[in-house]
JSON list of C-alpha atoms in Angstrom, two decimals:
[
{"chain": "Q", "resi": 193, "resn": "ILE", "atom": "CA", "xyz": [-5.06, -14.69, 3.89]},
{"chain": "Q", "resi": 194, "resn": "VAL", "atom": "CA", "xyz": [-6.55, -18.00, 2.77]},
{"chain": "Q", "resi": 195, "resn": "THR", "atom": "CA", "xyz": [-5.38, -20.95, 0.56]},
{"chain": "Q", "resi": 196, "resn": "ALA", "atom": "CA", "xyz": [-7.77, -21.87, -2.07]},
{"chain": "Q", "resi": 197, "resn": "THR", "atom": "CA", "xyz": [-7.73, -24.34, -4.98]},
{"chain": "Q", "resi": 198, "resn": "VAL", "atom": "CA", "xyz": [-7.75, -23.14, -8.57]},
{"chain": "Q", "resi": 199, "resn": "ARG", "atom": "CA", "xyz": [-10.94, -24.69, -10.49]},
{"chain": "Q", "resi": 200, "resn": "GLY", "atom": "CA", "xyz": [-10.46, -22.93, -13.85]},
{"chain": "Q", "resi": 201, "resn": "HIS", "atom": "CA", "xyz": [-10.16, -19.77, -15.79]},
{"chain": "Q", "resi": 202, "resn": "ASP", "atom": "CA", "xyz": [-12.73, -17.63, -17.80]},
{"chain": "Q", "resi": 203, "resn": "GLY", "atom": "CA", "xyz": [-11.33, -14.84, -19.51]},
{"chain": "Q", "resi": 204, "resn": "ASP", "atom": "CA", "xyz": [-10.10, -12.08, -16.99]},
{"chain": "Q", "resi": 205, "resn": "THR", "atom": "CA", "xyz": [-11.16, -14.06, -14.05]},
{"chain": "Q", "resi": 206, "resn": "THR", "atom": "CA", "xyz": [-10.19, -17.36, -12.20]},
{"chain": "Q", "resi": 207, "resn": "ALA", "atom": "CA", "xyz": [-12.72, -19.76, -10.17]},
{"chain": "Q", "resi": 208, "resn": "VAL", "atom": "CA", "xyz": [-11.16, -20.87, -6.77]},
{"chain": "Q", "resi": 209, "resn": "GLU", "atom": "CA", "xyz": [-12.56, -23.07, -4.27]},
{"chain": "Q", "resi": 210, "resn": "PHE", "atom": "CA", "xyz": [-12.14, -22.00, -0.53]},
{"chain": "Q", "resi": 211, "resn": "ALA", "atom": "CA", "xyz": [-14.26, -23.33, 2.36]},
{"chain": "Q", "resi": 212, "resn": "GLY", "atom": "CA", "xyz": [-16.47, -25.40, 0.18]},
{"chain": "Q", "resi": 213, "resn": "ARG", "atom": "CA", "xyz": [-17.57, -22.26, -1.76]},
{"chain": "Q", "resi": 214, "resn": "THR", "atom": "CA", "xyz": [-16.54, -21.17, -5.30]},
{"chain": "Q", "resi": 215, "resn": "LEU", "atom": "CA", "xyz": [-15.25, -17.59, -5.60]},
{"chain": "Q", "resi": 216, "resn": "THR", "atom": "CA", "xyz": [-14.52, -15.70, -8.64]},
{"chain": "Q", "resi": 217, "resn": "VAL", "atom": "CA", "xyz": [-11.39, -13.57, -8.30]},
{"chain": "Q", "resi": 218, "resn": "GLY", "atom": "CA", "xyz": [-9.09, -11.68, -10.78]},
{"chain": "Q", "resi": 219, "resn": "ARG", "atom": "CA", "xyz": [-7.00, -13.76, -13.18]},
{"chain": "Q", "resi": 220, "resn": "LEU", "atom": "CA", "xyz": [-4.45, -15.96, -11.52]},
{"chain": "Q", "resi": 221, "resn": "ALA", "atom": "CA", "xyz": [-1.54, -17.29, -13.09]},
{"chain": "Q", "resi": 222, "resn": "ALA", "atom": "CA", "xyz": [-2.04, -20.95, -11.85]},
{"chain": "Q", "resi": 223, "resn": "GLU", "atom": "CA", "xyz": [-3.06, -23.99, -13.31]},
{"chain": "Q", "resi": 224, "resn": "PRO", "atom": "CA", "xyz": [-6.40, -25.83, -12.27]},
{"chain": "Q", "resi": 225, "resn": "GLY", "atom": "CA", "xyz": [-5.83, -27.85, -9.14]},
{"chain": "Q", "resi": 226, "resn": "THR", "atom": "CA", "xyz": [-3.09, -25.67, -7.72]},
{"chain": "Q", "resi": 227, "resn": "ALA", "atom": "CA", "xyz": [-3.05, -24.38, -4.34]},
{"chain": "Q", "resi": 228, "resn": "VAL", "atom": "CA", "xyz": [-2.97, -20.46, -4.09]},
{"chain": "Q", "resi": 229, "resn": "LYS", "atom": "CA", "xyz": [-2.93, -17.85, -1.27]},
{"chain": "Q", "resi": 230, "resn": "PHE", "atom": "CA", "xyz": [-4.68, -14.77, -1.42]},
{"chain": "Q", "resi": 231, "resn": "ALA", "atom": "CA", "xyz": [-6.20, -11.99, 0.83]},
{"chain": "Q", "resi": 232, "resn": "LEU", "atom": "CA", "xyz": [-9.87, -12.53, 1.19]},
{"chain": "Q", "resi": 233, "resn": "ARG", "atom": "CA", "xyz": [-12.48, -9.61, 1.53]},
{"chain": "Q", "resi": 234, "resn": "PRO", "atom": "CA", "xyz": [-15.97, -10.31, 1.50]},
{"chain": "Q", "resi": 235, "resn": "GLU", "atom": "CA", "xyz": [-17.08, -7.17, -0.05]},
{"chain": "Q", "resi": 236, "resn": "LYS", "atom": "CA", "xyz": [-15.70, -5.03, -2.90]},
{"chain": "Q", "resi": 237, "resn": "ILE", "atom": "CA", "xyz": [-14.86, -1.42, -2.42]},
{"chain": "Q", "resi": 238, "resn": "VAL", "atom": "CA", "xyz": [-15.55, 0.56, -5.47]},
{"chain": "Q", "resi": 239, "resn": "LEU", "atom": "CA", "xyz": [-14.62, 4.19, -6.31]},
{"chain": "Q", "resi": 240, "resn": "ARG", "atom": "CA", "xyz": [-15.59, 6.49, -8.89]},
{"chain": "Q", "resi": 241, "resn": "LYS", "atom": "CA", "xyz": [-12.56, 7.54, -10.88]},
{"chain": "Q", "resi": 242, "resn": "ASP", "atom": "CA", "xyz": [-13.09, 11.33, -9.88]},
{"chain": "Q", "resi": 243, "resn": "ALA", "atom": "CA", "xyz": [-14.14, 10.43, -6.23]},
{"chain": "Q", "resi": 244, "resn": "PRO", "atom": "CA", "xyz": [-12.98, 13.36, -3.92]},
{"chain": "Q", "resi": 245, "resn": "VAL", "atom": "CA", "xyz": [-9.60, 12.70, -2.12]},
{"chain": "Q", "resi": 246, "resn": "GLN", "atom": "CA", "xyz": [-11.25, 12.32, 1.46]},
{"chain": "Q", "resi": 247, "resn": "ALA", "atom": "CA", "xyz": [-13.87, 9.79, -0.12]},
{"chain": "Q", "resi": 248, "resn": "THR", "atom": "CA", "xyz": [-10.86, 7.94, -1.31]},
{"chain": "Q", "resi": 249, "resn": "LEU", "atom": "CA", "xyz": [-8.97, 7.87, 1.91]},
{"chain": "Q", "resi": 250, "resn": "ASP", "atom": "CA", "xyz": [-12.21, 6.92, 3.66]},
{"chain": "Q", "resi": 251, "resn": "ALA", "atom": "CA", "xyz": [-12.37, 3.94, 1.31]},
{"chain": "Q", "resi": 252, "resn": "TYR", "atom": "CA", "xyz": [-8.88, 2.76, 2.08]},
{"chain": "Q", "resi": 253, "resn": "THR", "atom": "CA", "xyz": [-9.41, 2.95, 5.83]},
{"chain": "Q", "resi": 254, "resn": "GLU", "atom": "CA", "xyz": [-12.02, -0.13, 5.36]},
{"chain": "Q", "resi": 255, "resn": "VAL", "atom": "CA", "xyz": [-8.98, -2.38, 4.38]},
{"chain": "Q", "resi": 256, "resn": "ASP", "atom": "CA", "xyz": [-7.58, -4.40, 6.99]},
{"chain": "Q", "resi": 257, "resn": "LEU", "atom": "CA", "xyz": [-4.21, -5.01, 4.96]},
{"chain": "Q", "resi": 258, "resn": "HIS", "atom": "CA", "xyz": [-3.20, -3.83, 1.72]},
{"chain": "Q", "resi": 259, "resn": "LEU", "atom": "CA", "xyz": [-1.11, -5.55, -0.72]},
{"chain": "Q", "resi": 260, "resn": "CYS", "atom": "CA", "xyz": [-0.39, -3.52, -3.88]},
{"chain": "Q", "resi": 261, "resn": "GLN", "atom": "CA", "xyz": [2.13, -2.67, -6.68]},
{"chain": "Q", "resi": 262, "resn": "MET", "atom": "CA", "xyz": [1.16, 0.61, -7.99]},
{"chain": "Q", "resi": 263, "resn": "MET", "atom": "CA", "xyz": [2.95, 3.74, -6.33]},
{"chain": "Q", "resi": 264, "resn": "HIS", "atom": "CA", "xyz": [-0.29, 5.89, -5.97]},
{"chain": "Q", "resi": 265, "resn": "SER", "atom": "CA", "xyz": [-2.22, 3.14, -4.43]},
{"chain": "Q", "resi": 266, "resn": "SER", "atom": "CA", "xyz": [0.56, 2.61, -1.74]},
{"chain": "Q", "resi": 267, "resn": "ILE", "atom": "CA", "xyz": [0.87, 6.22, -0.86]},
{"chain": "Q", "resi": 268, "resn": "LEU", "atom": "CA", "xyz": [-3.07, 6.49, -0.22]},
{"chain": "Q", "resi": 269, "resn": "ALA", "atom": "CA", "xyz": [-2.94, 3.36, 1.83]},
{"chain": "Q", "resi": 270, "resn": "VAL", "atom": "CA", "xyz": [-0.17, 4.49, 3.93]},
{"chain": "Q", "resi": 271, "resn": "ALA", "atom": "CA", "xyz": [-1.66, 7.78, 4.33]},
{"chain": "Q", "resi": 272, "resn": "ALA", "atom": "CA", "xyz": [-4.88, 6.31, 5.70]},
{"chain": "Q", "resi": 273, "resn": "GLY", "atom": "CA", "xyz": [-3.00, 4.21, 8.01]},
{"chain": "Q", "resi": 274, "resn": "VAL", "atom": "CA", "xyz": [-3.61, 0.78, 6.43]},
{"chain": "Q", "resi": 275, "resn": "PRO", "atom": "CA", "xyz": [-0.88, -1.85, 6.91]},
{"chain": "Q", "resi": 276, "resn": "THR", "atom": "CA", "xyz": [0.53, -1.88, 3.50]},
{"chain": "Q", "resi": 277, "resn": "ILE", "atom": "CA", "xyz": [2.88, -4.07, 1.62]},
{"chain": "Q", "resi": 278, "resn": "THR", "atom": "CA", "xyz": [3.96, -3.25, -2.11]},
{"chain": "Q", "resi": 279, "resn": "ILE", "atom": "CA", "xyz": [5.55, -5.28, -4.85]},
{"chain": "Q", "resi": 280, "resn": "GLY", "atom": "CA", "xyz": [8.20, -2.68, -6.05]},
{"chain": "Q", "resi": 281, "resn": "TYR", "atom": "CA", "xyz": [8.68, -2.28, -9.67]},
{"chain": "Q", "resi": 282, "resn": "ASP", "atom": "CA", "xyz": [10.89, 0.77, -9.45]},
{"chain": "Q", "resi": 283, "resn": "ALA", "atom": "CA", "xyz": [13.28, 2.32, -6.98]},
{"chain": "Q", "resi": 284, "resn": "LYS", "atom": "CA", "xyz": [10.64, 4.84, -5.98]},
{"chain": "Q", "resi": 285, "resn": "ASN", "atom": "CA", "xyz": [8.51, 2.40, -4.47]},
{"chain": "Q", "resi": 286, "resn": "LEU", "atom": "CA", "xyz": [11.39, 1.24, -2.07]},
{"chain": "Q", "resi": 287, "resn": "GLU", "atom": "CA", "xyz": [12.22, 4.87, -1.42]},
{"chain": "Q", "resi": 288, "resn": "PHE", "atom": "CA", "xyz": [8.91, 5.92, -0.34]},
{"chain": "Q", "resi": 289, "resn": "PHE", "atom": "CA", "xyz": [8.72, 3.02, 1.77]},
{"chain": "Q", "resi": 290, "resn": "ARG", "atom": "CA", "xyz": [12.04, 3.62, 3.33]},
{"chain": "Q", "resi": 291, "resn": "LEU", "atom": "CA", "xyz": [10.99, 7.48, 3.85]},
{"chain": "Q", "resi": 292, "resn": "MET", "atom": "CA", "xyz": [8.03, 6.13, 5.86]},
{"chain": "Q", "resi": 293, "resn": "GLY", "atom": "CA", "xyz": [10.17, 3.85, 8.00]},
{"chain": "Q", "resi": 294, "resn": "ILE", "atom": "CA", "xyz": [8.68, 0.66, 6.49]},
{"chain": "Q", "resi": 295, "resn": "GLY", "atom": "CA", "xyz": [11.35, -0.31, 3.83]},
{"chain": "Q", "resi": 296, "resn": "ASP", "atom": "CA", "xyz": [11.03, -3.88, 4.93]},
{"chain": "Q", "resi": 297, "resn": "LEU", "atom": "CA", "xyz": [7.48, -3.83, 3.47]},
{"chain": "Q", "resi": 298, "resn": "CYS", "atom": "CA", "xyz": [8.65, -3.23, -0.08]},
{"chain": "Q", "resi": 299, "resn": "PHE", "atom": "CA", "xyz": [9.44, -6.41, -2.15]},
{"chain": "Q", "resi": 300, "resn": "ALA", "atom": "CA", "xyz": [11.26, -6.17, -5.54]},
{"chain": "Q", "resi": 301, "resn": "ALA", "atom": "CA", "xyz": [9.16, -7.47, -8.35]},
{"chain": "Q", "resi": 302, "resn": "LYS", "atom": "CA", "xyz": [12.01, -8.98, -9.96]},
{"chain": "Q", "resi": 303, "resn": "ASP", "atom": "CA", "xyz": [12.87, -12.51, -8.25]},
{"chain": "Q", "resi": 304, "resn": "LEU", "atom": "CA", "xyz": [9.63, -12.28, -6.08]},
{"chain": "Q", "resi": 305, "resn": "ASP", "atom": "CA", "xyz": [9.14, -14.97, -3.50]},
{"chain": "Q", "resi": 306, "resn": "PRO", "atom": "CA", "xyz": [5.36, -15.22, -2.94]},
{"chain": "Q", "resi": 307, "resn": "GLU", "atom": "CA", "xyz": [5.75, -17.20, 0.18]},
{"chain": "Q", "resi": 308, "resn": "ARG", "atom": "CA", "xyz": [8.00, -14.67, 1.66]},
{"chain": "Q", "resi": 309, "resn": "VAL", "atom": "CA", "xyz": [5.54, -11.95, 0.77]},
{"chain": "Q", "resi": 310, "resn": "PHE", "atom": "CA", "xyz": [2.60, -13.96, 2.23]},
{"chain": "Q", "resi": 311, "resn": "ALA", "atom": "CA", "xyz": [4.52, -14.72, 5.41]},
{"chain": "Q", "resi": 312, "resn": "ARG", "atom": "CA", "xyz": [5.25, -11.13, 5.88]},
{"chain": "Q", "resi": 313, "resn": "ALA", "atom": "CA", "xyz": [1.60, -10.05, 5.21]},
{"chain": "Q", "resi": 314, "resn": "SER", "atom": "CA", "xyz": [0.46, -12.48, 8.07]},
{"chain": "Q", "resi": 315, "resn": "ARG", "atom": "CA", "xyz": [2.90, -10.97, 10.47]},
{"chain": "Q", "resi": 316, "resn": "LEU", "atom": "CA", "xyz": [2.06, -7.39, 9.22]},
{"chain": "Q", "resi": 317, "resn": "TYR", "atom": "CA", "xyz": [-1.56, -7.87, 10.08]},
{"chain": "Q", "resi": 318, "resn": "ASP", "atom": "CA", "xyz": [-0.62, -8.80, 13.73]},
{"chain": "Q", "resi": 319, "resn": "GLU", "atom": "CA", "xyz": [1.72, -5.79, 13.84]},
{"chain": "Q", "resi": 320, "resn": "ARG", "atom": "CA", "xyz": [-0.77, -3.08, 12.88]},
{"chain": "Q", "resi": 321, "resn": "GLU", "atom": "CA", "xyz": [0.02, -1.12, 15.96]},
{"chain": "Q", "resi": 322, "resn": "ALA", "atom": "CA", "xyz": [3.60, -1.01, 15.32]},
{"chain": "Q", "resi": 323, "resn": "PHE", "atom": "CA", "xyz": [2.85, -0.18, 11.77]},
{"chain": "Q", "resi": 324, "resn": "ALA", "atom": "CA", "xyz": [0.61, 2.65, 12.86]},
{"chain": "Q", "resi": 325, "resn": "ALA", "atom": "CA", "xyz": [3.26, 4.02, 15.24]},
{"chain": "Q", "resi": 326, "resn": "THR", "atom": "CA", "xyz": [6.03, 3.90, 12.65]},
{"chain": "Q", "resi": 327, "resn": "VAL", "atom": "CA", "xyz": [4.14, 5.68, 10.04]},
{"chain": "Q", "resi": 328, "resn": "GLY", "atom": "CA", "xyz": [2.68, 8.23, 12.52]},
{"chain": "Q", "resi": 329, "resn": "ALA", "atom": "CA", "xyz": [6.25, 9.03, 13.56]},
{"chain": "Q", "resi": 330, "resn": "ALA", "atom": "CA", "xyz": [7.22, 9.53, 10.00]},
{"chain": "Q", "resi": 331, "resn": "LYS", "atom": "CA", "xyz": [4.41, 11.73, 9.09]},
{"chain": "Q", "resi": 332, "resn": "ARG", "atom": "CA", "xyz": [5.29, 13.96, 12.12]},
{"chain": "Q", "resi": 333, "resn": "ARG", "atom": "CA", "xyz": [8.84, 14.11, 10.94]},
{"chain": "Q", "resi": 334, "resn": "LEU", "atom": "CA", "xyz": [8.01, 15.14, 7.31]},
{"chain": "Q", "resi": 335, "resn": "SER", "atom": "CA", "xyz": [5.59, 17.62, 8.69]},
{"chain": "Q", "resi": 336, "resn": "GLU", "atom": "CA", "xyz": [8.23, 19.27, 10.85]},
{"chain": "Q", "resi": 337, "resn": "GLU", "atom": "CA", "xyz": [10.64, 19.22, 7.98]},
{"chain": "Q", "resi": 338, "resn": "LEU", "atom": "CA", "xyz": [8.18, 20.72, 5.58]},
{"chain": "Q", "resi": 339, "resn": "ALA", "atom": "CA", "xyz": [7.34, 23.59, 8.41]},
{"chain": "Q", "resi": 340, "resn": "ARG", "atom": "CA", "xyz": [11.23, 24.32, 8.52]},
{"chain": "Q", "resi": 341, "resn": "PHE", "atom": "CA", "xyz": [11.62, 24.42, 4.73]},
{"chain": "Q", "resi": 342, "resn": "HIS", "atom": "CA", "xyz": [8.55, 26.81, 4.41]},
{"chain": "Q", "resi": 343, "resn": "ALA", "atom": "CA", "xyz": [10.03, 29.06, 7.24]},
{"chain": "Q", "resi": 344, "resn": "GLU", "atom": "CA", "xyz": [13.32, 29.10, 5.41]},
{"chain": "Q", "resi": 345, "resn": "ILE", "atom": "CA", "xyz": [11.68, 30.17, 2.04]},
{"chain": "Q", "resi": 346, "resn": "VAL", "atom": "CA", "xyz": [9.70, 33.00, 3.71]},
{"chain": "Q", "resi": 347, "resn": "ALA", "atom": "CA", "xyz": [12.91, 34.25, 5.43]},
{"chain": "Q", "resi": 348, "resn": "LEU", "atom": "CA", "xyz": [14.79, 34.16, 2.06]},
{"chain": "Q", "resi": 349, "resn": "MET", "atom": "CA", "xyz": [12.04, 35.99, 0.28]},
{"chain": "Q", "resi": 350, "resn": "ALA", "atom": "CA", "xyz": [11.91, 38.62, 3.13]},
{"chain": "Q", "resi": 351, "resn": "ALA", "atom": "CA", "xyz": [15.50, 39.14, 3.00]},
{"chain": "Q", "resi": 352, "resn": "SER", "atom": "CA", "xyz": [15.45, 39.30, -0.78]},
{"chain": "Q", "resi": 353, "resn": "ALA", "atom": "CA", "xyz": [12.75, 42.04, -0.73]},
{"chain": "Q", "resi": 354, "resn": "GLU", "atom": "CA", "xyz": [14.69, 43.95, 1.90]},
{"chain": "Q", "resi": 355, "resn": "ARG", "atom": "CA", "xyz": [17.74, 44.13, -0.23]},
{"chain": "Q", "resi": 356, "resn": "ALA", "atom": "CA", "xyz": [15.73, 45.18, -3.25]},
{"chain": "Q", "resi": 357, "resn": "GLY", "atom": "CA", "xyz": [14.05, 47.94, -1.09]},
{"chain": "Q", "resi": 358, "resn": "THR", "atom": "CA", "xyz": [10.59, 46.48, -1.64]},
{"chain": "Q", "resi": 359, "resn": "ALA", "atom": "CA", "xyz": [9.97, 45.44, 2.00]}
]
């Protein structure tokens, strides 16, 4: 995460100056001369709209830290094991992050404090191993719950077939 100075806007992009270089980034809601913080990634990852699931997950693994707002993007990043912070626009964002044991990484879009988000993102990058352990434990727990549920459904179907005399 870097601090840059906004130089100007051109349509859907904003020019910022960082380390003596001018970079073009997505449109930022900031006036020229304003200092802004953002995540810097030297290369851009581009996926086709119809990319296979594994290719999509593989692309997410190339990211060091993921900051997003869309639910599906956060699911894919967490599934790929990428430390992720989401700006939650709905209860489903927070509930997914709670389910995965990382509820503290979901920030409500309403009354958002960007400084708090960036501070947490900085710490999260240093806590990548703890993030991986927490998400890994949640995945194992959910997998076990799914296996138990599946076994229960199979047992109920067998019992129903037996009662109907079709076993």
